[in-house]
Amino acid sequence: MTVKLIENWFSERYSDNLQLSFRVMDQLLSVKTDYQRIDVFETYDFGKLLAIDGTVQLTEKDEFVYHEMITMVPYYLASRKPRSALVIGGGDGGTAGQLLKIGIQDIVNVEIDTQVVEVSKKYFPNLYRSLTDSMVKLLIEDGVKYIQKTDRKFDLVIIDSTDPVGPAEGLFMKDFYAAIKRVLTDNGIVVTQSGSPFYQPKALQMAFSGMKEVFPFVSTYTAFIPTYPSGFWSFTMASAYETKGRLEEISTGKYFNADILRGAFKLPEFVRELIR
Ligand code: SAM
């Protein structure tokens, strides 16, 4: 008699009728925190995978796309080289790590859930490491509250959040963007991840329209991230001035280069329609 092995799969549900499934070797962790459920899987094709409330946050294999695109695009579009950055969310350390890589030496990272940081320390040490760097100040706090009370200013504000439900809901609101405007320098740019235009059009619309009420210049750009819903992901950025960029300074990443920077702002018609 043969023994039938039961295969393990982690599935992120996009709707009642659709899901993306990863065959996994093992579930390394499942924990419910004060804010959310965190799972870590060892997958066959994407290395370790971090999920929050059942949605993929990052995988070892494709995290570079998200982390380069949320940092390098605003960095090279700023009129002067940014020297300081505030990261809201990003408790895995991937965004802070990419900011260090491009030369920012003054980073404040505000993450609401200490357990995300602990999980990253244990399962994603290469990303977590940045949070122990002397140039990174890690605060465990709600980003909305931090913005309201800080008297600091930053050249870049990067909202590296979960989707606009639960603790991250306030990070997609007009009032939050207005508060961010107060902490930006004259050179400042704010960027947020704004979801999958195809499966989460509301996230993009909330981010875009919220920023548009506060900033004169708002634009959306996209990137190919295989493990996020539809693989087609958006980011939305805003500033008080028209960004022309310092294209002559560009150094490439693994995804990012000068052509990507130019092309990322070219939007399909259905995306333009969403933010019209
Ligand atoms: N790359 C990811 C994505 O788009 O799927 C985001 C990764 S990062 C893990 C998102 C982080 O935002 C989570 O660790 C979550 O705890 C944090 N977060 C959510 N709401 C927050 C808030 N109000 N203040 C600070 N951090 C928050």
PDB file of C-alpha atoms and ligand atoms in Angstrom, residues 33 35-36 38 50-52 55-58 63 66-67 70 87-93 95 109-117 139-146 159-163 165-171 176 193-195 225 228-229 233-235, ligand 1:
ATOM      1  CA  THR A  33      -0.790  39.859  17.742  1.00  0.00           C
ATOM      2  CA  TYR A  35      -3.046  44.134  15.618  1.00  0.00           C
ATOM      3  CA  GLN A  36      -3.039  41.271  13.122  1.00  0.00           C
ATOM      4  CA  ILE A  38       1.307  36.963  11.163  1.00  0.00           C
ATOM      5  CA  LEU A  50       5.634  36.693   5.292  1.00  0.00           C
ATOM      6  CA  ALA A  51       1.844  37.039   5.358  1.00  0.00           C
ATOM      7  CA  ILE A  52      -0.221  39.427   7.465  1.00  0.00           C
ATOM      8  CA  THR A  55      -2.063  38.609   2.496  1.00  0.00           C
ATOM      9  CA  VAL A  56       1.479  38.341   1.153  1.00  0.00           C
ATOM     10  CA  GLN A  57       3.728  41.065   2.543  1.00  0.00           C
ATOM     11  CA  LEU A  58       6.988  39.865   1.108  1.00  0.00           C
ATOM     12  CA  GLU A  63      10.967  41.635  -2.159  1.00  0.00           C
ATOM     13  CA  TYR A  66       8.850  46.468  -3.925  1.00  0.00           C
ATOM     14  CA  HIS A  67      11.660  47.822  -1.752  1.00  0.00           C
ATOM     15  CA  ILE A  70       9.145  52.454  -2.993  1.00  0.00           C
ATOM     16  CA  VAL A  87       9.281  55.060   7.083  1.00  0.00           C
ATOM     17  CA  ILE A  88       5.776  54.363   8.394  1.00  0.00           C
ATOM     18  CA  GLY A  89       5.176  50.617   8.718  1.00  0.00           C
ATOM     19  CA  GLY A  90       7.957  48.540   7.170  1.00  0.00           C
ATOM     20  CA  GLY A  91       8.675  46.605  10.382  1.00  0.00           C
ATOM     21  CA  ASP A  92      10.397  43.886   8.352  1.00  0.00           C
ATOM     22  CA  GLY A  93      13.297  46.301   7.689  1.00  0.00           C
ATOM     23  CA  THR A  95      12.596  49.601   3.146  1.00  0.00           C
ATOM     24  CA  ASN A 109      11.124  53.864  11.089  1.00  0.00           C
ATOM     25  CA  VAL A 110       7.760  53.856  12.871  1.00  0.00           C
ATOM     26  CA  GLU A 111       6.131  50.423  13.040  1.00  0.00           C
ATOM     27  CA  ILE A 112       2.979  49.791  15.061  1.00  0.00           C
ATOM     28  CA  ASP A 113       3.481  46.089  15.763  1.00  0.00           C
ATOM     29  CA  THR A 114       6.601  45.012  17.634  1.00  0.00           C
ATOM     30  CA  GLN A 115       5.899  41.403  16.678  1.00  0.00           C
ATOM     31  CA  VAL A 116       6.500  42.134  12.982  1.00  0.00           C
ATOM     32  CA  VAL A 117       9.993  43.268  13.929  1.00  0.00           C
ATOM     33  CA  LEU A 139      10.009  53.415  17.085  1.00  0.00           C
ATOM     34  CA  ILE A 140       7.170  51.060  17.974  1.00  0.00           C
ATOM     35  CA  GLU A 141       4.208  53.346  17.606  1.00  0.00           C
ATOM     36  CA  ASP A 142       1.184  54.158  15.462  1.00  0.00           C
ATOM     37  CA  GLY A 143       2.394  56.160  12.459  1.00  0.00           C
ATOM     38  CA  VAL A 144      -0.675  58.389  12.614  1.00  0.00           C
ATOM     39  CA  LYS A 145       0.111  59.428  16.197  1.00  0.00           C
ATOM     40  CA  TYR A 146       3.822  59.884  15.459  1.00  0.00           C
ATOM     41  CA  ILE A 159       4.335  54.727   3.810  1.00  0.00           C
ATOM     42  CA  ASP A 160       5.187  51.030   3.700  1.00  0.00           C
ATOM     43  CA  SER A 161       1.899  49.828   5.097  1.00  0.00           C
ATOM     44  CA  THR A 162      -0.505  46.957   4.982  1.00  0.00           C
ATOM     45  CA  ASP A 163      -3.761  47.404   3.040  1.00  0.00           C
ATOM     46  CA  VAL A 165      -8.080  47.898   6.739  1.00  0.00           C
ATOM     47  CA  GLY A 166      -7.384  47.528  10.473  1.00  0.00           C
ATOM     48  CA  PRO A 167      -4.384  49.472  11.812  1.00  0.00           C
ATOM     49  CA  ALA A 168      -3.411  50.816   8.367  1.00  0.00           C
ATOM     50  CA  GLU A 169      -6.794  52.365   7.543  1.00  0.00           C
ATOM     51  CA  GLY A 170      -5.753  55.781   8.859  1.00  0.00           C
ATOM     52  CA  LEU A 171      -2.658  55.706   6.639  1.00  0.00           C
ATOM     53  CA  PHE A 176      -2.943  61.814   7.538  1.00  0.00           C
ATOM     54  CA  GLN A 193       2.114  51.715  -1.641  1.00  0.00           C
ATOM     55  CA  SER A 194      -1.381  51.963  -3.151  1.00  0.00           C
ATOM     56  CA  GLY A 195      -2.346  48.388  -3.934  1.00  0.00           C
ATOM     57  CA  ILE A 225       5.663  42.251  -8.287  1.00  0.00           C
ATOM     58  CA  TYR A 228       1.173  40.567  -5.088  1.00  0.00           C
ATOM     59  CA  PRO A 229      -2.414  40.363  -6.398  1.00  0.00           C
ATOM     60  CA  TRP A 233       1.236  46.976  -8.252  1.00  0.00           C
ATOM     61  CA  SER A 234       0.861  50.698  -7.727  1.00  0.00           C
ATOM     62  CA  PHE A 235       2.599  53.363  -5.690  1.00  0.00           C
TER      63      PHE A 235
HETATM   64  N1  SAM B   1       5.426  45.301   1.606  1.00  0.00           N
HETATM   65  C1  SAM B   1       4.199  45.237   2.231  1.00  0.00           C
HETATM   66  C2  SAM B   1       2.984  45.186   1.375  1.00  0.00           C
HETATM   67  O1  SAM B   1       2.630  46.149   0.678  1.00  0.00           O
HETATM   68  O2  SAM B   1       2.353  44.150   1.358  1.00  0.00           O
HETATM   69  C3  SAM B   1       4.104  46.052   3.446  1.00  0.00           C
HETATM   70  C4  SAM B   1       5.044  45.449   4.445  1.00  0.00           C
HETATM   71  S1  SAM B   1       5.135  45.990   6.064  1.00  0.00           S
HETATM   72  C5  SAM B   1       5.214  44.396   6.839  1.00  0.00           C
HETATM   73  C6  SAM B   1       3.555  46.657   6.542  1.00  0.00           C
HETATM   74  C7  SAM B   1       3.588  47.074   8.001  1.00  0.00           C
HETATM   75  O3  SAM B   1       2.744  48.191   8.238  1.00  0.00           O
HETATM   76  C8  SAM B   1       3.127  45.989   8.978  1.00  0.00           C
HETATM   77  O4  SAM B   1       4.221  45.515   9.698  1.00  0.00           O
HETATM   78  C9  SAM B   1       2.098  46.697   9.868  1.00  0.00           C
HETATM   79  O5  SAM B   1       2.194  46.324  11.218  1.00  0.00           O
HETATM   80  C10 SAM B   1       2.478  48.148   9.635  1.00  0.00           C
HETATM   81  N2  SAM B   1       1.420  49.109   9.969  1.00  0.00           N
HETATM   82  C11 SAM B   1       0.092  49.004   9.703  1.00  0.00           C
HETATM   83  N3  SAM B   1      -0.567  50.069  10.205  1.00  0.00           N
HETATM   84  C12 SAM B   1       0.356  50.875  10.794  1.00  0.00           C
HETATM   85  C13 SAM B   1       0.291  52.116  11.487  1.00  0.00           C
HETATM   86  N4  SAM B   1      -0.875  52.742  11.688  1.00  0.00           N
HETATM   87  N5  SAM B   1       1.458  52.659  11.946  1.00  0.00           N
HETATM   88  C14 SAM B   1       2.642  52.033  11.756  1.00  0.00           C
HETATM   89  N6  SAM B   1       2.758  50.840  11.123  1.00  0.00           N
HETATM   90  C15 SAM B   1       1.643  50.273  10.639  1.00  0.00           C
END
